[in-house]
Short mmCIF file of the N, C-alpha and C atoms (twelve columns), coordinates in Angstrom:
data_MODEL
# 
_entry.id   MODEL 
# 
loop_
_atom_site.group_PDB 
_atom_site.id 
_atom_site.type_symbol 
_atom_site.label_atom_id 
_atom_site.label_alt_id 
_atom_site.label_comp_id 
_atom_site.label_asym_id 
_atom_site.label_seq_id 
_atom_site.Cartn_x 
_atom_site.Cartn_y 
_atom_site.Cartn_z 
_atom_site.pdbx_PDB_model_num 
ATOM 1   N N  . UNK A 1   29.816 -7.178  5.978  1 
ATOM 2   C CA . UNK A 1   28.648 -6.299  5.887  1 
ATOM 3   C C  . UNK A 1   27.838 -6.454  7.175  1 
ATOM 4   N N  . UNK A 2   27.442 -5.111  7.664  1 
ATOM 5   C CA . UNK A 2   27.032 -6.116  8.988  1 
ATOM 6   C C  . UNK A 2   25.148 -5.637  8.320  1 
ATOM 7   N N  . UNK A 3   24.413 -6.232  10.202 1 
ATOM 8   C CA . UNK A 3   23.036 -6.112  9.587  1 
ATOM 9   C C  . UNK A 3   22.662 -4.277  9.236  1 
ATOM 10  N N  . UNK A 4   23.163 -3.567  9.589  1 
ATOM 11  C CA . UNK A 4   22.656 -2.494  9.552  1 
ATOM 12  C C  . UNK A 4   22.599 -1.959  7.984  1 
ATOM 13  N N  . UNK A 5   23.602 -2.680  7.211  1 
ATOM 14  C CA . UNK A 5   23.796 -2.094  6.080  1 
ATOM 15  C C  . UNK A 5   22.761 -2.822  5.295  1 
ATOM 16  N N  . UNK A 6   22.299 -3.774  5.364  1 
ATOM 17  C CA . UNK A 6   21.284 -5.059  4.986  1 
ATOM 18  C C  . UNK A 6   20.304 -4.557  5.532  1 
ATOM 19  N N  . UNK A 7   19.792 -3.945  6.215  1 
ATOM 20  C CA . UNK A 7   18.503 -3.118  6.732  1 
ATOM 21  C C  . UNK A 7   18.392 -2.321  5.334  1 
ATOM 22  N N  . UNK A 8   19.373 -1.574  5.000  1 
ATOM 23  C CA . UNK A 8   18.724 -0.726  3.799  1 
ATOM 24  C C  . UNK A 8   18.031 -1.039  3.067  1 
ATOM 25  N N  . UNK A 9   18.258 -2.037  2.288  1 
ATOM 26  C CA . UNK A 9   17.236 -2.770  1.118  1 
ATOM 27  C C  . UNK A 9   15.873 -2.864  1.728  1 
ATOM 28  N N  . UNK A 10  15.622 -3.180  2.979  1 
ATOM 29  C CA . UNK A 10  14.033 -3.479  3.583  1 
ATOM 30  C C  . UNK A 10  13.607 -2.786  4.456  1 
ATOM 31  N N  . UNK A 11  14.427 -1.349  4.323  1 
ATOM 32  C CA . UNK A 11  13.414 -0.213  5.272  1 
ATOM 33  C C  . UNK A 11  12.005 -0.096  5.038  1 
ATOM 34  N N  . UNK A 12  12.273 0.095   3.910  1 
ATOM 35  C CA . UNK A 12  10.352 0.309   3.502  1 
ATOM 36  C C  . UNK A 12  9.613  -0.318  3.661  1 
ATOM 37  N N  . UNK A 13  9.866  -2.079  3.346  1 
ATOM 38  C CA . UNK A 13  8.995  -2.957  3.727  1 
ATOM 39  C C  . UNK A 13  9.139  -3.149  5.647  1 
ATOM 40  N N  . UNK A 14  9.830  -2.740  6.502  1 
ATOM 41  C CA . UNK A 14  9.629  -3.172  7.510  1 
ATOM 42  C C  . UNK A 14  8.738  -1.595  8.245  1 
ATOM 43  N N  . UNK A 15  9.441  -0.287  7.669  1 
ATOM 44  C CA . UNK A 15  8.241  0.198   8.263  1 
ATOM 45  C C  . UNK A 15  6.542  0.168   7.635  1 
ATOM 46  N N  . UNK A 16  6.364  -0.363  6.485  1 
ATOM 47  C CA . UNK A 16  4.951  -0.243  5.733  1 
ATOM 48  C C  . UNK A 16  4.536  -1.606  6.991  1 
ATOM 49  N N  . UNK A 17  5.629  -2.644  7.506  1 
ATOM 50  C CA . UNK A 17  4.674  -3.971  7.932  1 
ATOM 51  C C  . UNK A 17  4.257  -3.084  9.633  1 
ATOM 52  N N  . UNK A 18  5.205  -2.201  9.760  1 
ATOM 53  C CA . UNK A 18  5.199  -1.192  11.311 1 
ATOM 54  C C  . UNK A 18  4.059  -0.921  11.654 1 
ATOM 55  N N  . UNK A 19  3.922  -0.320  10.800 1 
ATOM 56  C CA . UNK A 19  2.352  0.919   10.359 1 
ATOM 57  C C  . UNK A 19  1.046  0.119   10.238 1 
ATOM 58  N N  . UNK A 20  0.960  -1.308  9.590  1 
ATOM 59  C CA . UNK A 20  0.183  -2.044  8.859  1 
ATOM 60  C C  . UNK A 20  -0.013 -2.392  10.951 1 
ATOM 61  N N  . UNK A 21  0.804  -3.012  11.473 1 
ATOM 62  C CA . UNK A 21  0.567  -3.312  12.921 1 
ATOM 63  C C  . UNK A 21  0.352  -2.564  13.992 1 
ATOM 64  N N  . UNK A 22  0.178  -1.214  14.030 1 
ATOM 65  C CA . UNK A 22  0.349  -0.398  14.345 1 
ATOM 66  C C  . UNK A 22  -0.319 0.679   14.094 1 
ATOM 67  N N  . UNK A 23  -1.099 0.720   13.539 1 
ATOM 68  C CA . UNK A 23  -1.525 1.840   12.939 1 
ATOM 69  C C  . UNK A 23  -1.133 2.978   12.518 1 
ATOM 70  N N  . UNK A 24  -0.315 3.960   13.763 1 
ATOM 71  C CA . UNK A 24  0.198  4.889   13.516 1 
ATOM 72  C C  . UNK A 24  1.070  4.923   14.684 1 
ATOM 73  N N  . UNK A 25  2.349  5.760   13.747 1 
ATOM 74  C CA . UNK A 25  3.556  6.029   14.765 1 
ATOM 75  C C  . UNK A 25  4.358  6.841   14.601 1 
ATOM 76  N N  . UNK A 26  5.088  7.019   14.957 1 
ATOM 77  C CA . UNK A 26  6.331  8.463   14.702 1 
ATOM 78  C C  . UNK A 26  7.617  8.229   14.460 1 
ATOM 79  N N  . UNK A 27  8.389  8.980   14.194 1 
ATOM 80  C CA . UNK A 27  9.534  8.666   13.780 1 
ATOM 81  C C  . UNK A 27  10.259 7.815   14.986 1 
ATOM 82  N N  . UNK A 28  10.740 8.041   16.374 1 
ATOM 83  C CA . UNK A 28  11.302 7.832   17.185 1 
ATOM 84  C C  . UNK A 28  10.967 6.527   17.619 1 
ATOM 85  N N  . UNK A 29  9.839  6.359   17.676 1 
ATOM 86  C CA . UNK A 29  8.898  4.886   18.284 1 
ATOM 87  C C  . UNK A 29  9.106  3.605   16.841 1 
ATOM 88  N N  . UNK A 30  9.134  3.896   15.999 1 
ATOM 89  C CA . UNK A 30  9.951  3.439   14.636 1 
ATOM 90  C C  . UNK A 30  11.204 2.664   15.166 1 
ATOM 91  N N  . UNK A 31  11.674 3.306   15.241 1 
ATOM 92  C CA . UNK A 31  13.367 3.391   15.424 1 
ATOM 93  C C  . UNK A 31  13.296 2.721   16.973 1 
ATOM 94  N N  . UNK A 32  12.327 3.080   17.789 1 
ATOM 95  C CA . UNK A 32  12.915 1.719   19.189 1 
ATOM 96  C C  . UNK A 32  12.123 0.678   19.052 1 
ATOM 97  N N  . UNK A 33  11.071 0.516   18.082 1 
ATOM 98  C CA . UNK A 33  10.175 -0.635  18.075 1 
ATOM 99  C C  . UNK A 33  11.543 -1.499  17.265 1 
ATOM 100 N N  . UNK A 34  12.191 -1.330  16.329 1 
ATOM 101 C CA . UNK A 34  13.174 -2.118  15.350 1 
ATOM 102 C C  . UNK A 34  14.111 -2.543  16.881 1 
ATOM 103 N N  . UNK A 35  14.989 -1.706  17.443 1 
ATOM 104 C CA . UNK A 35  15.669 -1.690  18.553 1 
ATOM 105 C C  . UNK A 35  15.153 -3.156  19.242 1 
ATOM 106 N N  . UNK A 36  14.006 -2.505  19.925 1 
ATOM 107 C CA . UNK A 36  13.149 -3.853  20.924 1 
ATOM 108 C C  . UNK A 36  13.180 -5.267  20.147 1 
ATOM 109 N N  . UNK A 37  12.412 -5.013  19.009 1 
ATOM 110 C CA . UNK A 37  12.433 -6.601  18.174 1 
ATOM 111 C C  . UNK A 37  13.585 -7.337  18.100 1 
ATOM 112 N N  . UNK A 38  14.460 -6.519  17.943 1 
ATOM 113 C CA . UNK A 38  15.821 -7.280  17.348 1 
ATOM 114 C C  . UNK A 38  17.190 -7.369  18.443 1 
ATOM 115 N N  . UNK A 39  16.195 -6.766  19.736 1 
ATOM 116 C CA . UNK A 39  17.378 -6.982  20.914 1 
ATOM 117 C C  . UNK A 39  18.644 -6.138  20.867 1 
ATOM 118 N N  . UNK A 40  18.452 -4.866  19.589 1 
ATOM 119 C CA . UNK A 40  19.240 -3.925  19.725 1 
ATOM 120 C C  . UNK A 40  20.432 -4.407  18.831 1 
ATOM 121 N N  . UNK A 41  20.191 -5.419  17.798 1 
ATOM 122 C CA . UNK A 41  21.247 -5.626  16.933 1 
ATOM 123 C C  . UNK A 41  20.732 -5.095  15.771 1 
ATOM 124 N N  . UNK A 42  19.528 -4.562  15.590 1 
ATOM 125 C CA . UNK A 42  19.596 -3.438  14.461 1 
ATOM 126 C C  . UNK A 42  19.208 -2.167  15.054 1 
ATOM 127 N N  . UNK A 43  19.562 -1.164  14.386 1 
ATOM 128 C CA . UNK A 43  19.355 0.000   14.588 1 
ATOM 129 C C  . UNK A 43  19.470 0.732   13.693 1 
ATOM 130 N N  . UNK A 44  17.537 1.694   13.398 1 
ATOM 131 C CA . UNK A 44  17.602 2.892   12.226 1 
ATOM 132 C C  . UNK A 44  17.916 4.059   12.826 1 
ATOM 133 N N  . UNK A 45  19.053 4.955   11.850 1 
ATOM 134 C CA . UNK A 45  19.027 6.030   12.431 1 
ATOM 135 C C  . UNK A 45  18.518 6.777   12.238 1 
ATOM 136 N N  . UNK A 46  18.392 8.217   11.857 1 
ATOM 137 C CA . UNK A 46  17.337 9.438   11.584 1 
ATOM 138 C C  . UNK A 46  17.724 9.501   10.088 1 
ATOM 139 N N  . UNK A 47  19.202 9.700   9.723  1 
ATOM 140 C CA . UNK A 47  19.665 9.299   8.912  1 
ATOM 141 C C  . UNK A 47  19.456 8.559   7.838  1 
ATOM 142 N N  . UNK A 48  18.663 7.135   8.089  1 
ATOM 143 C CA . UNK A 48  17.892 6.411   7.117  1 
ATOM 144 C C  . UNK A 48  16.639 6.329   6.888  1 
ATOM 145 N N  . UNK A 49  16.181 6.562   8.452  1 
ATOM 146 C CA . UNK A 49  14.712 6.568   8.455  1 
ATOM 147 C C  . UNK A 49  13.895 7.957   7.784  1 
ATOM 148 N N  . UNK A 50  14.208 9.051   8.233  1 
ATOM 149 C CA . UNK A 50  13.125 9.754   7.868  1 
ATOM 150 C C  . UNK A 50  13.653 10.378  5.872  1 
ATOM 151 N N  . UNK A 51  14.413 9.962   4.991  1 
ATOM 152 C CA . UNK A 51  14.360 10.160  3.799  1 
ATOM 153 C C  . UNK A 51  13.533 8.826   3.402  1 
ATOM 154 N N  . UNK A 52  13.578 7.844   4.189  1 
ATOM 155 C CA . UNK A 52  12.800 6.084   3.476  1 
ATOM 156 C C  . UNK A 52  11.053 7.009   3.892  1 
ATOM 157 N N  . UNK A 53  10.516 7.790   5.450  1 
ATOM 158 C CA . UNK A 53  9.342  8.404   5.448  1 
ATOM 159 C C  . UNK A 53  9.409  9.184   4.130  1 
ATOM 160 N N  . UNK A 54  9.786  10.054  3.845  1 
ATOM 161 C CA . UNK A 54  9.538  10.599  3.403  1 
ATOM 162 C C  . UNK A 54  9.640  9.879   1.380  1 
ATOM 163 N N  . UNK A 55  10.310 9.265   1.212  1 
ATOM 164 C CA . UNK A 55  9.951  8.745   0.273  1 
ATOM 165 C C  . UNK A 55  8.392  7.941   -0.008 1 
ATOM 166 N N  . UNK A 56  8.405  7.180   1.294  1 
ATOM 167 C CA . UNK A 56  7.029  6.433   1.228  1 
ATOM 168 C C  . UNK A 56  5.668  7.703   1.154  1 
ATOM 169 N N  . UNK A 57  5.928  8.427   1.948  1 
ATOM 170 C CA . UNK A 57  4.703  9.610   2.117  1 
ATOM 171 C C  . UNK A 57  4.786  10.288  0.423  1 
ATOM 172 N N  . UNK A 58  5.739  10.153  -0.558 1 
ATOM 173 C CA . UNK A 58  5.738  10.953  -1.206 1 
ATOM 174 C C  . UNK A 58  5.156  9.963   -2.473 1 
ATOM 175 N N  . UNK A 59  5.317  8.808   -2.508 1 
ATOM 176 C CA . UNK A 59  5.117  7.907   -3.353 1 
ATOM 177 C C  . UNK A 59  3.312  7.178   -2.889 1 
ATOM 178 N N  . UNK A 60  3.223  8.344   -1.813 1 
ATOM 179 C CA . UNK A 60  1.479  7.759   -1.518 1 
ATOM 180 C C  . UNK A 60  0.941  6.719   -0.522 1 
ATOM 181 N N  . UNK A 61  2.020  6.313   -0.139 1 
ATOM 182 C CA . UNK A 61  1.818  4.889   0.606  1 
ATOM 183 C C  . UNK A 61  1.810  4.992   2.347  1 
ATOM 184 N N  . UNK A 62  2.222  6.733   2.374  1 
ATOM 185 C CA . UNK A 62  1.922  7.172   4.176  1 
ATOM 186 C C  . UNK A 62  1.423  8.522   3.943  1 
ATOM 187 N N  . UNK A 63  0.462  8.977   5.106  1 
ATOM 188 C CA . UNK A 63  -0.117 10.148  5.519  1 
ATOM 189 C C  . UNK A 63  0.673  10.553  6.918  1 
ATOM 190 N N  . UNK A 64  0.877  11.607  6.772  1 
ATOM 191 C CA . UNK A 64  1.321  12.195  8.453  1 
ATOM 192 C C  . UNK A 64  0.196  13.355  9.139  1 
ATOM 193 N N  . UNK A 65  0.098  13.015  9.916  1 
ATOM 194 C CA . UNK A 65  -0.465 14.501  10.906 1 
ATOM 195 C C  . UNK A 65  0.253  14.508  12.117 1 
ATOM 196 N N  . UNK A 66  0.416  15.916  12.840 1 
ATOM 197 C CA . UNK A 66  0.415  15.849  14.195 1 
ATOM 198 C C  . UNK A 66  -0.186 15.908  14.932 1 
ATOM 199 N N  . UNK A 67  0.241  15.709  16.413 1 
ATOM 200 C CA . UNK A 67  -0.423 15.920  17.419 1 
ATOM 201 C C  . UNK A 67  0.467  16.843  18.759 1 
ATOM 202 N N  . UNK A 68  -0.123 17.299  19.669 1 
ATOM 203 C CA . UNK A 68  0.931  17.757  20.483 1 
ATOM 204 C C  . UNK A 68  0.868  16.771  22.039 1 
ATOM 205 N N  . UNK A 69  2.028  16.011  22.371 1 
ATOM 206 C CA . UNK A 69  2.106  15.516  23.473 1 
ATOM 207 C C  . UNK A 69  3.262  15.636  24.311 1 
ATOM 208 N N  . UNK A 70  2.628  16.144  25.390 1 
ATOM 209 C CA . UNK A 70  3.574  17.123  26.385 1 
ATOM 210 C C  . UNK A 70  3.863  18.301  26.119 1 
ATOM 211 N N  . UNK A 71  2.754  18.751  25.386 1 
ATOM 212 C CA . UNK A 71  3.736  20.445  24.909 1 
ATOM 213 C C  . UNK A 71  4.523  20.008  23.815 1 
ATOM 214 N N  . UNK A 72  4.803  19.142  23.517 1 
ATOM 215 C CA . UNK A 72  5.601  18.915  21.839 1 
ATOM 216 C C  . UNK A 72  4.979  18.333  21.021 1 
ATOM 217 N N  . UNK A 73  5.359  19.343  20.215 1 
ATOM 218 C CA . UNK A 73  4.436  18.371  18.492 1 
ATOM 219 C C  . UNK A 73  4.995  17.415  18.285 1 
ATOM 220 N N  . UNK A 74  4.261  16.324  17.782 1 
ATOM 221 C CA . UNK A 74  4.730  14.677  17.262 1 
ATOM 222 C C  . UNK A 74  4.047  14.660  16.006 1 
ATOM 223 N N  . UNK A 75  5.130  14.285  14.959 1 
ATOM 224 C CA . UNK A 75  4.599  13.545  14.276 1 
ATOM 225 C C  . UNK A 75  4.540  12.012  13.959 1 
ATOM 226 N N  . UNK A 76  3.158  11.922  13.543 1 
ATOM 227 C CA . UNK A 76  2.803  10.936  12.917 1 
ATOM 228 C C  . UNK A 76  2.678  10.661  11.789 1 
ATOM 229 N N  . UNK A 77  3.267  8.895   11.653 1 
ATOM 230 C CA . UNK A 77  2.714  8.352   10.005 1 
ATOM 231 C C  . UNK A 77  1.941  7.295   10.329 1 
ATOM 232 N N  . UNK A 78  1.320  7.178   9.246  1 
ATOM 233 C CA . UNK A 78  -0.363 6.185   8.830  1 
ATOM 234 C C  . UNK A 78  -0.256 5.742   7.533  1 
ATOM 235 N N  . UNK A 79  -0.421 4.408   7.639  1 
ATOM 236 C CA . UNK A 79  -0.349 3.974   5.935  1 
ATOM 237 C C  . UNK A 79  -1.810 4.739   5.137  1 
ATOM 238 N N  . UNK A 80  -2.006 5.138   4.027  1 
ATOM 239 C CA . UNK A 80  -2.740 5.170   3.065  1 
ATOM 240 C C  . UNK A 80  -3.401 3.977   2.926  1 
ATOM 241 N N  . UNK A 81  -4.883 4.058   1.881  1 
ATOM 242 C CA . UNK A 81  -5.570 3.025   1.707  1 
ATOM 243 C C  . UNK A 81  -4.171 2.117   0.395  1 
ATOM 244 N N  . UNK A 82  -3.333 3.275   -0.281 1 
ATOM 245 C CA . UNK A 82  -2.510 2.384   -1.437 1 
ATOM 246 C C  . UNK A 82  -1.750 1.721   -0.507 1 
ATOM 247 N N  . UNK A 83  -0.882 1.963   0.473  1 
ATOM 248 C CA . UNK A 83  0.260  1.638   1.893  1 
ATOM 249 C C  . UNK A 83  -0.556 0.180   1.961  1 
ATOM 250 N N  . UNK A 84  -1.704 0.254   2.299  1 
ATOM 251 C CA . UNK A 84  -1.907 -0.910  3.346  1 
ATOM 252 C C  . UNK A 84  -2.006 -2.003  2.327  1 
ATOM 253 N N  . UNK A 85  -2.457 -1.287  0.779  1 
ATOM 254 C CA . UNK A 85  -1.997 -2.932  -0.226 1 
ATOM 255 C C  . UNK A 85  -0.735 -2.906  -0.383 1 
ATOM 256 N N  . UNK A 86  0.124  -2.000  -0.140 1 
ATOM 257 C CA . UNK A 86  1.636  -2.376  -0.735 1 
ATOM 258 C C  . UNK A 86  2.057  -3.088  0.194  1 
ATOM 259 N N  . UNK A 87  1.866  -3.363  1.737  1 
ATOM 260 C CA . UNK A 87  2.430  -3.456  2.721  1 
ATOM 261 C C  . UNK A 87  2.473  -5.726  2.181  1 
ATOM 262 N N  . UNK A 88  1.183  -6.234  1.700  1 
ATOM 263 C CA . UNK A 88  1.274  -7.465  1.449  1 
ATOM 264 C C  . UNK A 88  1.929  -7.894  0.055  1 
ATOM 265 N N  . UNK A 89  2.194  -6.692  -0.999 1 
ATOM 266 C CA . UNK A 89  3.375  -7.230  -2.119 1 
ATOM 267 C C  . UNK A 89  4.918  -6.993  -1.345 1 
ATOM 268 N N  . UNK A 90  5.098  -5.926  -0.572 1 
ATOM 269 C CA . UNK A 90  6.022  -5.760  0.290  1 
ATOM 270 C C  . UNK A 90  7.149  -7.011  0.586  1 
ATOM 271 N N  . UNK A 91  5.819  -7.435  1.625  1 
ATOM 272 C CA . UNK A 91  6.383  -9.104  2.532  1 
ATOM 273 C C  . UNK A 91  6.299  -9.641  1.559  1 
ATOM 274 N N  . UNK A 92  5.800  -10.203 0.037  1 
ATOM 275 C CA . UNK A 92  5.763  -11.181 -0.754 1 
ATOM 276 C C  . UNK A 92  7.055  -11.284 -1.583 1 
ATOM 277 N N  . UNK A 93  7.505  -9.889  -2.147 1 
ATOM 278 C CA . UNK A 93  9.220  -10.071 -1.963 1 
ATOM 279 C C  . UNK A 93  9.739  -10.259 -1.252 1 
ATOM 280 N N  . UNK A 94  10.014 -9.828  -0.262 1 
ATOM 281 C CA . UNK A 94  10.921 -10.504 1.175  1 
ATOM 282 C C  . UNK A 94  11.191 -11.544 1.053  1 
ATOM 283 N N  . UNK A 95  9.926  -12.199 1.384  1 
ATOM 284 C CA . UNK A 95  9.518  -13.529 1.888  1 
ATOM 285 C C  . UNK A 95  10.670 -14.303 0.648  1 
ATOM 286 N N  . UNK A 96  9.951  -13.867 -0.244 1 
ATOM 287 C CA . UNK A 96  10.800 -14.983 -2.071 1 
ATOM 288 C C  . UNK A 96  12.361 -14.772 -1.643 1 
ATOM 289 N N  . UNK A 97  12.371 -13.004 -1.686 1 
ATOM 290 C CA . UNK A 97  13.869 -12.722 -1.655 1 
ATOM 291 C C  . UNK A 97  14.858 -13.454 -0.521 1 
ATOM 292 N N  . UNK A 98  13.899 -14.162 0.886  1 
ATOM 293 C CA . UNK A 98  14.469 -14.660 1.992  1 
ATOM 294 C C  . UNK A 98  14.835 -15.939 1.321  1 
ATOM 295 N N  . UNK A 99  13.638 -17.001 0.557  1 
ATOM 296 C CA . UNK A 99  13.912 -17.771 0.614  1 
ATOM 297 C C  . UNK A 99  14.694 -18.482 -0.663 1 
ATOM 298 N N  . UNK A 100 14.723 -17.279 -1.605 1 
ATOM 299 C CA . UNK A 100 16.245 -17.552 -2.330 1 
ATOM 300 C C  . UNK A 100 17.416 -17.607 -2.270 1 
ATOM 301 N N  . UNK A 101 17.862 -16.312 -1.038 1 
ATOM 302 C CA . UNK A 101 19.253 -16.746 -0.163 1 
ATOM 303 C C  . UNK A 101 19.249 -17.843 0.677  1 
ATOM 304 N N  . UNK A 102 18.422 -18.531 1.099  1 
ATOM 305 C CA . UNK A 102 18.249 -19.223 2.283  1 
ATOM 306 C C  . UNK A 102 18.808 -20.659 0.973  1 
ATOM 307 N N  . UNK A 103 18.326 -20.596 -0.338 1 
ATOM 308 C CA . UNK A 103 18.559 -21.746 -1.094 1 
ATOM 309 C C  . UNK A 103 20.580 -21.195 -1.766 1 
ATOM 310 N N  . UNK A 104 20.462 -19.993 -1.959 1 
ATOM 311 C CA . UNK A 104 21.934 -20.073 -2.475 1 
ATOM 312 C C  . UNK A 104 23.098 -20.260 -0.983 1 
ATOM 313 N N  . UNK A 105 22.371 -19.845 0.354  1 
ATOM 314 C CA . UNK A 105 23.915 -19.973 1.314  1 
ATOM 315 C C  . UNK A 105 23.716 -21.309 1.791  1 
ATOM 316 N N  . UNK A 106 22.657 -22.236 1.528  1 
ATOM 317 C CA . UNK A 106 22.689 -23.792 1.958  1 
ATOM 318 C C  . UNK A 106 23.324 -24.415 0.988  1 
ATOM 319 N N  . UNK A 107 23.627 -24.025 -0.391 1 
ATOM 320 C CA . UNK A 107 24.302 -25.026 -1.202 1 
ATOM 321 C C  . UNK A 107 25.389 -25.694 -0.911 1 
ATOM 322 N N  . UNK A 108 25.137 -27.176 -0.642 1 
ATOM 323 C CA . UNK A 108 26.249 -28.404 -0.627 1 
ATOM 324 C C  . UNK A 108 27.063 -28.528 -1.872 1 
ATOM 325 N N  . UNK A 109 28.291 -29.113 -1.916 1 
ATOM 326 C CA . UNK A 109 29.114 -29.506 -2.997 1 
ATOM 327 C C  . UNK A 109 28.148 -31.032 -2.985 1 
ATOM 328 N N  . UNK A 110 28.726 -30.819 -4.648 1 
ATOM 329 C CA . UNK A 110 28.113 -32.432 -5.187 1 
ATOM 330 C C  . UNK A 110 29.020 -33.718 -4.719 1 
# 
């Protein structure tokens, strides 16, 4: 399995933590901020990313507007006042969910 497929489960929580740092951003800047962090061993495509936006925007937890820069419209997403509390139950699964694998792939034989 590589990481990209393991990205799925925590799209949402990594763009709600995006947004939460960030304030606001767009689809594309999304997708190279993950790129940059991870030295280019993960990568979202349009493909995953904008149905996970659009789920989050639809479930309340992002606002979009545009803007036009360079002569092209951009959009933007912005967490909601609900977004910016989901963004800390978010990481609080993670975090558990990290450190329950971290206890099942260290298991020693007796």
């Amino acid at each position: 399995m590589s990481s990209n497929q393991m990205l799925k489960g925590t799209l949402q929580t990594i763009i709600l933590k995006l947004l939460e740092d960030n304030s606001q951003m767009y689809g594309y800047e999304i997708t190279q901020k993950v790129k940059e962090v991870t030295s280019g061993d993960m990568v979202i495509t349009e493909g995953a990313l904008y149905p996970a936006l659009h789920k989050l925007e639809g479930d309340g937890l992002l606002e979009t507007f545009t803007e036009v820069v360079d002569n092209r419209v951009r959009k933007y997403y912005r967490l909601t006042e609900q977004g910016g509390k989901e963004v800390a139950d978010k990481l609080s699964e993670a975090q558990l969910f990290i450190h329950q694998l971290e206890l099942l792939l260290n298991l020693k034989p007796l």
